[in-house]
N, CA, C and O atoms as a DFTB+ gen file, in Angstrom:
700 C
 N C O
     1  1     228.890     209.608      89.205
     2  2     228.898     210.227      90.506
     3  2     227.418     210.964      89.915
     4  3     227.215     211.677      88.932
     5  1     226.503     210.441      90.992
     6  2     225.231     211.384      91.016
     7  2     225.053     212.884      90.841
     8  3     225.608     213.610      91.665
     9  1     224.499     213.310      90.077
    10  2     224.489     215.289      89.937
    11  2     223.458     215.189      91.174
    12  3     222.531     214.413      91.409
    13  1     224.002     216.297      91.872
    14  2     223.790     216.772      93.273
    15  2     222.196     216.853      93.025
    16  3     221.649     215.833      93.445
    17  1     221.423     217.658      92.536
    18  2     219.814     217.560      92.237
    19  2     219.143     216.241      92.621
    20  3     218.032     216.269      93.151
    21  1     219.940     214.776      92.310
    22  2     218.827     214.073      92.436
    23  2     219.785     213.453      94.199
    24  3     220.121     212.272      94.124
    25  1     220.001     213.858      94.992
    26  2     220.855     213.580      96.082
    27  2     219.340     212.236      97.114
    28  3     219.326     211.153      97.698
    29  1     218.151     213.605      96.627
    30  2     216.867     212.489      98.033
    31  2     216.658     212.051      96.812
    32  3     215.773     212.869      96.562
    33  1     216.778     211.148      95.391
    34  2     216.124     210.105      94.699
    35  2     216.965     209.035      94.699
    36  3     218.155     209.215      94.438
    37  1     216.616     208.138      94.905
    38  2     217.304     206.996      95.043
    39  2     217.517     206.566      93.726
    40  3     216.856     206.793      92.714
    41  1     218.867     205.700      93.942
    42  2     220.093     205.020      92.637
    43  2     218.825     204.697      91.371
    44  3     218.615     205.158      90.248
    45  1     218.199     203.730      92.179
    46  2     217.031     202.957      90.730
    47  2     215.484     203.541      91.021
    48  3     214.853     202.884      91.849
    49  1     214.934     204.476      90.547
    50  2     213.848     205.548      91.152
    51  2     213.688     205.711      89.525
    52  3     214.469     206.120      88.666
    53  1     212.683     205.341      89.485
    54  2     212.448     205.641      87.924
    55  2     212.636     207.039      87.165
    56  3     212.794     208.071      87.817
    57  1     212.614     207.035      85.682
    58  2     213.133     208.367      85.162
    59  2     211.612     209.727      85.899
    60  3     211.473     210.717      86.617
    61  1     211.227     209.241      85.463
    62  2     209.790     210.136      85.923
    63  2     210.242     211.189      87.052
    64  3     210.337     212.414      87.135
    65  1     210.586     209.527      88.280
    66  2     210.879     210.971      89.792
    67  2     211.964     211.657      89.632
    68  3     212.352     212.620      90.294
    69  1     212.581     211.011      88.504
    70  2     214.032     212.054      88.197
    71  2     213.926     213.316      87.752
    72  3     214.610     214.317      87.970
    73  1     212.443     213.021      86.735
    74  2     212.640     214.513      85.588
    75  2     211.947     215.427      87.253
    76  3     212.212     216.629      87.292
    77  1     211.599     215.179      87.780
    78  2     209.968     215.411      89.325
    79  2     211.168     216.613      89.936
    80  3     211.073     217.836      90.039
    81  1     212.548     215.456      90.345
    82  2     213.217     216.124      91.326
    83  2     214.367     217.251      90.332
    84  3     215.266     217.947      90.806
    85  1     214.018     217.146      89.044
    86  2     215.581     217.908      88.095
    87  2     214.213     220.170      88.503
    88  3     214.520     221.261      88.983
    89  1     212.977     219.601      87.939
    90  2     212.337     220.874      87.855
    91  2     211.653     221.529      89.288
    92  3     211.041     222.578      89.492
    93  1     212.108     220.253      90.288
    94  2     211.503     220.750      92.004
    95  2     212.952     221.062      92.091
    96  3     213.015     222.261      92.362
    97  1     214.087     220.591      91.997
    98  2     215.432     221.381      92.707
    99  2     215.686     222.798      91.643
   100  3     216.477     223.549      92.214
   101  1     215.440     223.122      90.873
   102  2     215.989     224.090      89.930
   103  2     214.405     224.962      90.262
   104  3     213.947     225.433      89.221
   105  1     213.811     225.148      91.116
   106  2     212.391     225.808      91.120
   107  2     212.703     226.222      93.230
   108  3     212.176     227.096      93.919
   109  1     213.898     224.986      93.674
   110  2     214.197     225.086      95.584
   111  2     213.066     224.524      95.818
   112  3     212.222     225.241      96.354
   113  1     212.695     223.104      95.501
   114  2     211.744     222.268      96.419
   115  2     212.150     220.678      96.144
   116  3     211.492     219.737      95.698
   117  1     213.558     220.795      96.619
   118  2     213.560     219.118      96.148
   119  2     213.229     218.123      96.993
   120  3     213.073     216.921      96.777
   121  1     213.067     219.283      98.794
   122  2     212.063     218.506      99.318
   123  2     210.988     217.563      99.331
   124  3     211.134     216.399      99.705
   125  1     210.140     217.946      99.014
   126  2     209.198     217.789      98.328
   127  2     208.767     217.021      96.658
   128  3     207.663     216.739      96.192
   129  1     210.170     216.861      96.074
   130  2     209.886     215.647      94.932
   131  2     209.595     214.595      94.791
   132  3     208.798     214.134      93.973
   133  1     210.552     213.768      96.019
   134  2     210.558     213.119      95.501
   135  2     208.829     212.192      95.535
   136  3     208.531     211.162      94.932
   137  1     208.097     212.906      96.325
   138  2     205.998     212.281      95.961
   139  2     205.586     213.293      95.537
   140  3     204.416     213.483      95.870
   141  1     206.197     214.389      94.678
   142  2     204.792     215.726      94.158
   143  2     203.976     214.882      93.094
   144  3     202.811     215.276      93.043
   145  1     204.249     213.834      92.228
   146  2     202.884     213.126      91.770
   147  2     203.760     212.397      91.043
   148  3     204.976     212.342      90.861
   149  1     202.673     211.800      90.645
   150  2     202.951     210.314      90.177
   151  2     202.145     210.606      88.712
   152  3     200.955     210.798      88.464
   153  1     203.224     210.553      87.953
   154  2     202.641     211.004      85.890
   155  2     202.322     209.751      85.444
   156  3     203.372     209.221      85.081
   157  1     201.022     208.721      85.231
   158  2     200.770     207.114      85.120
   159  2     200.203     207.534      83.819
   160  3     199.627     206.612      83.241
   161  1     200.208     209.048      82.989
   162  2     199.604     209.288      81.715
   163  2     200.559     209.544      80.403
   164  3     200.448     209.770      79.198
   165  1     202.008     209.285      81.848
   166  2     203.401     209.225      80.459
   167  2     203.741     208.611      79.859
   168  3     203.498     207.493      80.314
   169  1     204.422     208.522      78.636
   170  2     205.232     206.768      78.322
   171  2     206.052     207.673      77.760
   172  3     206.095     208.860      77.437
   173  1     207.040     206.134      77.761
   174  2     208.130     206.535      77.726
   175  2     208.805     207.540      76.838
   176  3     209.993     207.794      77.034
   177  1     208.142     208.126      75.886
   178  2     208.356     208.728      74.452
   179  2     208.276     210.092      74.893
   180  3     209.231     210.835      74.667
   181  1     207.172     210.554      75.544
   182  2     206.551     211.312      76.703
   183  2     208.586     211.177      77.314
   184  3     209.278     211.944      76.644
   185  1     209.035     210.729      77.901
   186  2     209.316     211.037      79.422
   187  2     211.132     211.183      78.584
   188  3     211.993     211.730      79.274
   189  1     211.536     210.669      77.151
   190  2     212.138     210.980      76.079
   191  2     212.592     212.806      76.275
   192  3     213.318     213.644      76.811
   193  1     211.120     212.422      75.051
   194  2     210.954     214.602      75.011
   195  2     211.490     215.065      76.132
   196  3     212.488     215.781      76.063
   197  1     210.866     214.706      77.465
   198  2     210.769     215.475      78.595
   199  2     212.462     215.657      79.563
   200  3     212.796     216.452      80.442
   201  1     213.121     214.650      78.962
   202  2     214.484     214.964      79.445
   203  2     215.051     215.624      79.036
   204  3     215.976     216.130      79.672
   205  1     214.789     215.946      77.790
   206  2     215.471     216.973      76.891
   207  2     215.299     217.750      77.272
   208  3     216.325     218.308      77.660
   209  1     213.913     218.567      77.554
   210  2     213.985     219.752      77.517
   211  2     213.838     220.442      78.998
   212  3     213.527     221.628      79.110
   213  1     214.116     219.509      80.231
   214  2     214.236     220.052      81.419
   215  2     214.874     220.747      81.655
   216  3     214.443     221.662      82.357
   217  1     216.358     220.776      81.217
   218  2     216.921     221.684      81.411
   219  2     216.685     223.551      80.829
   220  3     217.153     224.611      81.244
   221  1     216.143     223.351      80.190
   222  2     215.654     224.214      79.341
   223  2     214.475     225.081      80.144
   224  3     214.730     226.279      80.265
   225  1     213.304     224.645      80.666
   226  2     212.293     224.834      81.712
   227  2     212.383     225.436      82.537
   228  3     211.827     226.495      82.828
   229  1     213.602     224.430      83.385
   230  2     214.461     224.801      85.068
   231  2     215.485     225.724      84.437
   232  3     216.369     225.599      85.285
   233  1     215.934     226.477      83.632
   234  2     216.716     227.033      83.136
   235  2     216.172     228.564      83.335
   236  3     216.656     229.529      83.927
   237  1     214.675     228.338      82.416
   238  2     214.033     229.941      82.302
   239  2     214.751     229.766      80.888
   240  3     214.870     230.955      80.592
   241  1     215.515     228.799      79.428
   242  2     215.748     229.157      78.834
   243  2     214.734     229.059      77.400
   244  3     214.854     228.209      76.518
   245  1     213.463     230.452      77.450
   246  2     213.066     231.027      76.470
   247  2     213.644     230.864      75.238
   248  3     212.916     230.546      74.298
   249  1     214.553     230.987      75.108
   250  2     214.956     231.143      73.635
   251  2     215.353     229.922      72.996
   252  3     215.413     229.950      71.767
   253  1     215.599     228.997      73.511
   254  2     215.925     227.826      73.591
   255  2     214.673     226.752      73.390
   256  3     214.783     225.691      72.776
   257  1     213.661     227.156      73.925
   258  2     212.095     226.207      74.525
   259  2     211.577     226.742      72.705
   260  3     211.418     225.951      71.775
   261  1     211.421     228.144      72.639
   262  2     211.196     228.733      71.505
   263  2     211.462     228.093      70.383
   264  3     210.566     227.541      69.745
   265  1     212.479     228.088      70.078
   266  2     213.434     227.507      68.545
   267  2     212.691     226.200      68.677
   268  3     211.841     225.906      67.836
   269  1     213.029     225.221      69.915
   270  2     212.861     223.792      69.557
   271  2     211.300     223.490      69.215
   272  3     210.852     222.642      68.443
   273  1     210.651     224.370      69.962
   274  2     208.771     224.566      69.836
   275  2     208.416     224.704      67.915
   276  3     207.597     224.165      67.171
   277  1     209.091     225.321      67.795
   278  2     208.976     225.967      66.211
   279  2     209.331     224.868      65.477
   280  3     208.494     224.508      64.649
   281  1     210.229     224.309      65.546
   282  2     211.103     223.331      64.812
   283  2     209.920     221.731      65.227
   284  3     209.798     220.671      64.613
   285  1     209.663     221.924      65.713
   286  2     208.180     220.417      66.216
   287  2     207.693     220.815      64.982
   288  3     207.597     220.042      64.029
   289  1     207.340     222.133      64.950
   290  2     205.520     222.553      64.773
   291  2     206.417     222.822      62.766
   292  3     205.680     222.827      61.780
   293  1     207.136     222.905      62.702
   294  2     206.957     223.468      61.342
   295  2     208.170     221.905      60.826
   296  3     209.099     222.222      60.083
   297  1     208.091     220.609      61.182
   298  2     208.975     219.819      60.495
   299  2     208.192     218.156      60.936
   300  3     208.625     217.006      60.865
   301  1     206.974     218.692      61.361
   302  2     205.567     218.072      62.029
   303  2     206.177     215.850      62.368
   304  3     205.780     214.751      61.980
   305  1     207.472     216.490      63.443
   306  2     207.705     215.247      63.498
   307  2     207.372     214.700      64.965
   308  3     207.435     215.430      65.955
   309  1     206.964     213.168      65.023
   310  2     205.830     212.432      65.474
   311  2     206.668     211.365      65.850
   312  3     207.729     211.085      65.293
   313  1     205.887     210.443      67.351
   314  2     206.352     210.156      68.204
   315  2     206.307     208.592      67.486
   316  3     205.545     208.504      66.523
   317  1     207.119     207.255      67.907
   318  2     206.854     205.858      67.731
   319  2     205.264     205.370      67.302
   320  3     205.101     204.523      66.423
   321  1     204.331     205.883      67.888
   322  2     203.490     205.596      68.601
   323  2     202.264     206.929      67.582
   324  3     201.065     206.652      67.557
   325  1     202.645     207.941      67.023
   326  2     202.025     208.259      65.919
   327  2     201.660     209.629      66.555
   328  3     201.775     210.599      65.806
   329  1     201.245     209.847      67.801
   330  2     201.357     211.525      68.221
   331  2     202.542     212.683      68.101
   332  3     203.715     212.356      67.923
   333  1     202.248     213.653      68.181
   334  2     203.088     214.686      67.378
   335  2     204.055     214.606      68.674
   336  3     203.772     214.454      69.862
   337  1     205.069     214.735      68.136
   338  2     206.239     215.357      68.848
   339  2     205.870     216.799      70.055
   340  3     206.336     217.051      71.166
   341  1     204.795     217.534      69.167
   342  2     205.038     219.164      70.142
   343  2     203.916     218.694      71.107
   344  3     203.775     219.330      72.152
   345  1     203.164     217.712      70.867
   346  2     201.987     217.001      72.201
   347  2     203.112     217.018      73.977
   348  3     202.919     217.445      75.116
   349  1     204.526     216.105      73.076
   350  2     205.300     215.654      74.530
   351  2     205.481     216.848      74.766
   352  3     205.293     217.218      75.925
   353  1     205.873     217.766      73.820
   354  2     206.778     218.921      74.481
   355  2     205.947     219.395      75.449
   356  3     206.238     219.404      76.645
   357  1     204.681     219.883      74.873
   358  2     203.555     220.425      76.069
   359  2     203.807     219.537      77.012
   360  3     204.438     220.145      77.877
   361  1     203.589     217.849      77.496
   362  2     203.516     217.599      78.153
   363  2     204.377     217.315      79.588
   364  3     204.104     216.804      80.674
   365  1     205.537     217.919      78.990
   366  2     206.644     217.960      79.749
   367  2     206.570     218.659      80.393
   368  3     207.226     218.464      81.416
   369  1     205.648     220.148      80.315
   370  2     205.749     220.514      81.021
   371  2     204.766     219.944      82.536
   372  3     205.094     220.313      83.664
   373  1     204.114     219.440      82.398
   374  2     203.080     218.544      82.907
   375  2     204.203     218.438      84.433
   376  3     203.989     219.331      85.253
   377  1     205.022     217.695      84.701
   378  2     206.391     217.871      85.173
   379  2     206.644     218.546      85.943
   380  3     206.910     218.281      87.115
   381  1     206.591     219.966      85.210
   382  2     206.912     220.694      86.001
   383  2     206.250     221.280      86.875
   384  3     206.782     222.046      87.679
   385  1     204.903     221.003      86.862
   386  2     203.831     221.180      87.692
   387  2     203.109     220.515      88.432
   388  3     201.893     220.627      88.275
   389  1     203.668     219.543      89.551
   390  2     202.907     218.455      90.080
   391  2     201.433     218.921      90.764
   392  3     201.404     219.781      91.644
   393  1     200.561     218.447      90.405
   394  2     198.961     219.182      90.397
   395  2     198.670     220.122      92.063
   396  3     197.972     221.119      92.248
   397  1     199.629     219.211      93.208
   398  2     199.243     219.404      94.675
   399  2     200.351     220.340      94.954
   400  3     200.554     220.510      96.156
   401  1     201.524     221.337      93.713
   402  2     202.095     221.828      94.551
   403  2     202.309     223.428      93.427
   404  3     202.797     223.558      92.305
   405  1     201.704     224.396      94.361
   406  2     200.695     225.762      93.917
   407  2     202.451     226.595      93.860
   408  3     202.552     227.343      92.887
   409  1     203.268     226.550      94.434
   410  2     204.727     227.176      94.418
   411  2     205.088     226.545      92.682
   412  3     204.586     227.196      91.766
   413  1     205.611     225.786      92.461
   414  2     205.685     225.645      91.437
   415  2     205.131     225.596      89.918
   416  3     205.748     225.843      88.882
   417  1     203.899     225.236      90.079
   418  2     202.683     225.853      89.419
   419  2     202.887     227.581      89.260
   420  3     202.856     227.967      88.092
   421  1     203.028     228.318      89.991
   422  2     203.269     229.337      89.674
   423  2     204.409     230.040      88.903
   424  3     204.257     231.006      88.155
   425  1     206.040     229.166      89.309
   426  2     206.870     229.435      88.944
   427  2     206.875     229.333      87.108
   428  3     207.686     230.009      86.476
   429  1     206.131     228.651      86.581
   430  2     206.132     228.401      85.366
   431  2     205.110     229.402      84.838
   432  3     205.276     229.868      83.711
   433  1     204.053     229.764      85.589
   434  2     202.960     230.338      85.217
   435  2     204.056     231.919      84.532
   436  3     203.756     232.604      83.554
   437  1     205.567     232.138      85.633
   438  2     206.023     233.092      85.120
   439  2     206.810     232.597      84.056
   440  3     206.723     233.302      83.050
   441  1     207.334     231.900      83.981
   442  2     208.791     231.587      82.846
   443  2     207.405     231.781      81.044
   444  3     207.616     232.032      79.858
   445  1     206.154     231.488      81.856
   446  2     205.341     231.269      80.564
   447  2     205.424     232.794      79.855
   448  3     205.657     233.014      78.666
   449  1     205.064     234.194      81.346
   450  2     204.968     234.867      81.430
   451  2     206.376     235.498      80.330
   452  3     206.106     236.119      79.302
   453  1     207.439     235.294      80.636
   454  2     208.787     235.312      80.032
   455  2     208.679     235.004      78.746
   456  3     208.769     235.985      78.008
   457  1     208.512     233.945      78.203
   458  2     208.707     233.794      77.058
   459  2     206.868     234.442      76.587
   460  3     206.891     235.539      76.029
   461  1     206.262     234.177      76.676
   462  2     205.710     235.403      76.096
   463  2     205.994     236.545      76.094
   464  3     205.765     237.020      74.982
   465  1     206.444     237.364      76.882
   466  2     207.182     238.902      76.585
   467  2     208.326     238.550      75.515
   468  3     208.559     238.993      74.390
   469  1     208.759     237.871      76.074
   470  2     209.741     237.555      74.547
   471  2     209.446     237.159      73.081
   472  3     210.050     237.604      72.105
   473  1     208.654     236.455      73.065
   474  2     208.160     235.970      71.684
   475  2     207.190     236.245      71.866
   476  3     206.675     235.203      72.269
   477  1     205.860     237.604      71.862
   478  2     204.773     237.644      71.305
   479  2     204.123     237.509      70.104
   480  3     203.187     238.226      69.749
   481  1     204.540     236.713      69.545
   482  2     203.647     236.109      68.365
   483  2     204.794     234.434      68.387
   484  3     205.539     233.951      67.535
   485  1     204.523     234.122      69.391
   486  2     205.043     232.892      69.529
   487  2     203.838     232.144      68.892
   488  3     202.676     232.511      69.064
   489  1     204.295     230.774      67.939
   490  2     203.502     229.759      68.085
   491  2     203.660     228.776      68.781
   492  3     203.319     227.667      68.369
   493  1     204.275     228.977      70.132
   494  2     204.170     227.640      70.767
   495  2     204.096     227.413      72.215
   496  3     203.891     226.371      72.836
   497  1     204.384     229.045      72.766
   498  2     203.407     229.581      74.071
   499  2     202.353     229.778      74.312
   500  3     201.890     229.983      75.434
   501  1     201.809     229.752      73.336
   502  2     199.983     229.229      73.721
   503  2     200.000     228.511      73.709
   504  3     200.720     228.439      74.705
   505  1     199.808     227.226      73.375
   506  2     199.355     226.079      73.467
   507  2     200.206     225.350      74.424
   508  3     199.767     224.237      74.718
   509  1     201.498     225.756      75.079
   510  2     201.579     225.377      76.367
   511  2     201.090     225.742      77.300
   512  3     200.678     225.027      78.214
   513  1     201.037     227.138      77.227
   514  2     199.875     227.674      78.456
   515  2     198.785     227.036      78.245
   516  3     198.095     226.655      79.191
   517  1     198.465     226.824      77.036
   518  2     196.558     227.179      77.225
   519  2     196.559     224.991      77.898
   520  3     195.713     224.525      78.661
   521  1     197.438     224.397      77.437
   522  2     198.015     223.046      78.079
   523  2     197.380     223.274      79.160
   524  3     196.237     222.995      79.522
   525  1     198.898     224.229      80.018
   526  2     198.774     224.215      81.578
   527  2     197.237     224.876      82.358
   528  3     196.737     224.455      83.401
   529  1     196.799     225.837      81.621
   530  2     195.475     226.449      82.314
   531  2     194.923     225.639      82.317
   532  3     194.150     225.770      83.266
   533  1     194.586     223.918      81.404
   534  2     193.346     223.617      81.284
   535  2     193.609     222.530      81.798
   536  3     192.600     221.876      82.060
   537  1     195.247     221.719      82.241
   538  2     195.625     220.999      83.287
   539  2     195.305     221.493      84.692
   540  3     195.408     220.529      85.451
   541  1     195.004     222.457      85.267
   542  2     195.653     222.677      86.094
   543  2     194.391     223.354      86.393
   544  3     194.182     223.551      87.590
   545  1     193.210     223.883      85.287
   546  2     191.843     223.609      85.546
   547  2     191.549     222.134      86.617
   548  3     191.420     221.959      87.828
   549  1     191.537     221.318      85.464
   550  2     191.103     219.953      86.093
   551  2     191.403     219.235      87.318
   552  3     190.704     218.361      87.831
   553  1     193.035     219.904      87.933
   554  2     193.370     219.590      88.844
   555  2     192.575     220.237      89.894
   556  3     192.177     219.471      90.771
   557  1     192.259     221.450      90.002
   558  2     191.386     222.269      90.807
   559  2     190.060     221.630      90.894
   560  3     189.528     221.492      91.996
   561  1     189.284     221.089      89.421
   562  2     188.022     221.202      90.089
   563  2     188.127     219.136      90.610
   564  3     187.267     218.291      90.860
   565  1     189.267     219.126      90.565
   566  2     189.347     217.205      90.498
   567  2     188.631     215.885      90.579
   568  3     187.455     216.018      90.239
   569  1     188.980     214.536      90.948
   570  2     188.092     213.451      89.800
   571  2     186.967     213.472      90.058
   572  3     186.504     214.337      90.802
   573  1     186.088     212.335      89.402
   574  2     184.439     212.167      90.182
   575  2     183.898     212.900      89.235
   576  3     184.462     213.825      88.650
   577  1     182.769     212.505      89.053
   578  2     181.875     213.212      87.701
   579  2     180.887     213.704      88.567
   580  3     180.349     213.074      89.478
   581  1     180.664     214.947      88.211
   582  2     179.749     216.327      88.045
   583  2     179.625     216.000      89.470
   584  3     180.708     215.853      90.037
   585  1     178.850     215.890      89.999
   586  2     178.127     215.378      91.430
   587  2     178.630     215.107      92.690
   588  3     178.166     214.877      93.807
   589  1     179.903     215.219      92.084
   590  2     180.868     214.564      93.364
   591  2     182.172     215.871      93.175
   592  3     183.321     215.589      93.514
   593  1     181.925     216.918      92.755
   594  2     182.763     217.752      92.385
   595  2     182.701     218.990      93.533
   596  3     181.640     219.555      93.270
   597  1     183.316     219.681      94.668
   598  2     182.563     220.105      95.920
   599  2     182.620     221.497      94.639
   600  3     183.437     221.895      93.809
   601  1     181.043     221.934      95.159
   602  2     181.060     223.630      95.160
   603  2     181.553     224.758      94.454
   604  3     181.152     225.455      93.522
   605  1     182.830     224.707      95.402
   606  2     183.672     225.575      95.388
   607  2     184.676     226.009      94.754
   608  3     185.267     227.089      94.740
   609  1     184.928     224.044      93.690
   610  2     185.806     223.988      93.025
   611  2     184.949     224.445      91.945
   612  3     184.709     225.397      92.688
   613  1     184.414     224.630      91.147
   614  2     183.856     224.803      89.972
   615  2     184.677     225.858      89.507
   616  3     185.529     225.654      88.641
   617  1     184.407     227.445      90.231
   618  2     185.049     228.066      89.605
   619  2     186.244     228.528      89.147
   620  3     186.500     229.179      88.133
   621  1     186.744     228.233      89.764
   622  2     188.255     228.096      89.692
   623  2     188.874     227.129      88.028
   624  3     189.686     227.314      87.122
   625  1     187.630     225.857      88.544
   626  2     187.818     225.293      87.288
   627  2     187.342     226.049      85.561
   628  3     187.868     225.916      84.456
   629  1     186.248     226.762      85.981
   630  2     185.700     227.444      84.796
   631  2     186.911     228.294      84.018
   632  3     187.320     228.388      82.860
   633  1     187.257     228.875      85.360
   634  2     187.791     230.480      85.508
   635  2     189.545     229.852      84.332
   636  3     190.080     230.586      83.501
   637  1     189.852     228.906      84.552
   638  2     191.029     228.326      84.031
   639  2     191.027     228.178      83.088
   640  3     192.065     228.366      82.454
   641  1     189.385     227.587      82.202
   642  2     189.419     226.795      81.084
   643  2     189.323     228.298      80.608
   644  3     189.772     228.152      79.471
   645  1     189.008     229.790      80.727
   646  2     188.600     230.414      80.255
   647  2     190.259     231.109      80.107
   648  3     190.436     231.569      78.980
   649  1     190.951     231.191      80.641
   650  2     192.259     231.336      80.649
   651  2     192.944     230.051      79.679
   652  3     194.159     230.002      79.489
   653  1     192.537     229.614      79.431
   654  2     193.005     228.150      77.928
   655  2     192.851     228.651      77.141
   656  3     193.831     228.893      76.436
   657  1     191.156     229.275      76.621
   658  2     190.566     229.101      75.441
   659  2     191.183     230.771      75.178
   660  3     191.533     231.131      74.054
   661  1     191.234     231.494      76.129
   662  2     191.441     232.906      75.783
   663  2     193.324     232.785      75.462
   664  3     193.492     233.330      74.371
   665  1     194.199     232.467      75.812
   666  2     195.496     232.298      75.426
   667  2     195.336     231.778      73.555
   668  3     195.535     232.164      72.403
   669  1     194.964     230.938      74.170
   670  2     194.505     229.625      72.217
   671  2     194.039     231.192      71.439
   672  3     194.585     231.184      70.336
   673  1     193.272     232.450      71.616
   674  2     192.145     233.201      71.111
   675  2     193.104     233.901      70.897
   676  3     193.475     233.595      69.764
   677  1     193.825     234.758      71.338
   678  2     194.864     235.457      71.586
   679  2     195.606     235.307      70.594
   680  3     195.492     236.312      69.893
   681  1     196.602     234.287      69.974
   682  2     197.276     233.269      69.150
   683  2     196.692     233.529      67.763
   684  3     197.270     234.154      66.874
   685  1     195.365     232.927      67.671
   686  2     195.063     232.849      66.864
   687  2     195.385     232.878      65.558
   688  3     195.340     231.924      64.781
   689  1     195.977     234.886      65.134
   690  2     196.191     235.202      64.311
   691  2     198.019     235.128      63.775
   692  3     198.407     235.567      62.692
   693  1     198.818     234.550      64.702
   694  2     199.521     234.084      64.482
   695  2     200.084     232.768      64.299
   696  3     201.037     232.535      63.555
   697  1     199.459     231.895      65.011
   698  2     198.548     230.390      64.669
   699  2     199.387     229.893      63.412
   700  3     199.083     228.845      62.842
């Protein structure tokens, strides 16, 4: 029997959609999950890693996220395509923050605040947080060439890039 969080997702739906449904259900937004975001830059390896940490993110399990992230740093584990597995770990948070869903993004930022409070010297949380800020910056900026970006989108773009840099600079001593 299909788990209830998949009730609005067709059985033959791609795993990307199912993962989005997991995150959205956990954050109370299942109605929007089916059309939330086309994660076109995710490989099958990224999806595999995201499947493994989706319940940790959805349940705000910062202890296990910290443990898993540290293990990925310490073991320097790589994916079959040669990328660091930590990269896929970080990208998994993108599925939890569809670009057009501000409430989901805010929930993940709250999760990151909880993580940073529980582990102020974390080597992993600042990387994830910086990635989220950077990704959000480009979502707010929008696509297209610089001269095609709306003037009002530049301030939030640069603000989020500054937040990303600050998260990494602040953690430099513990990294």
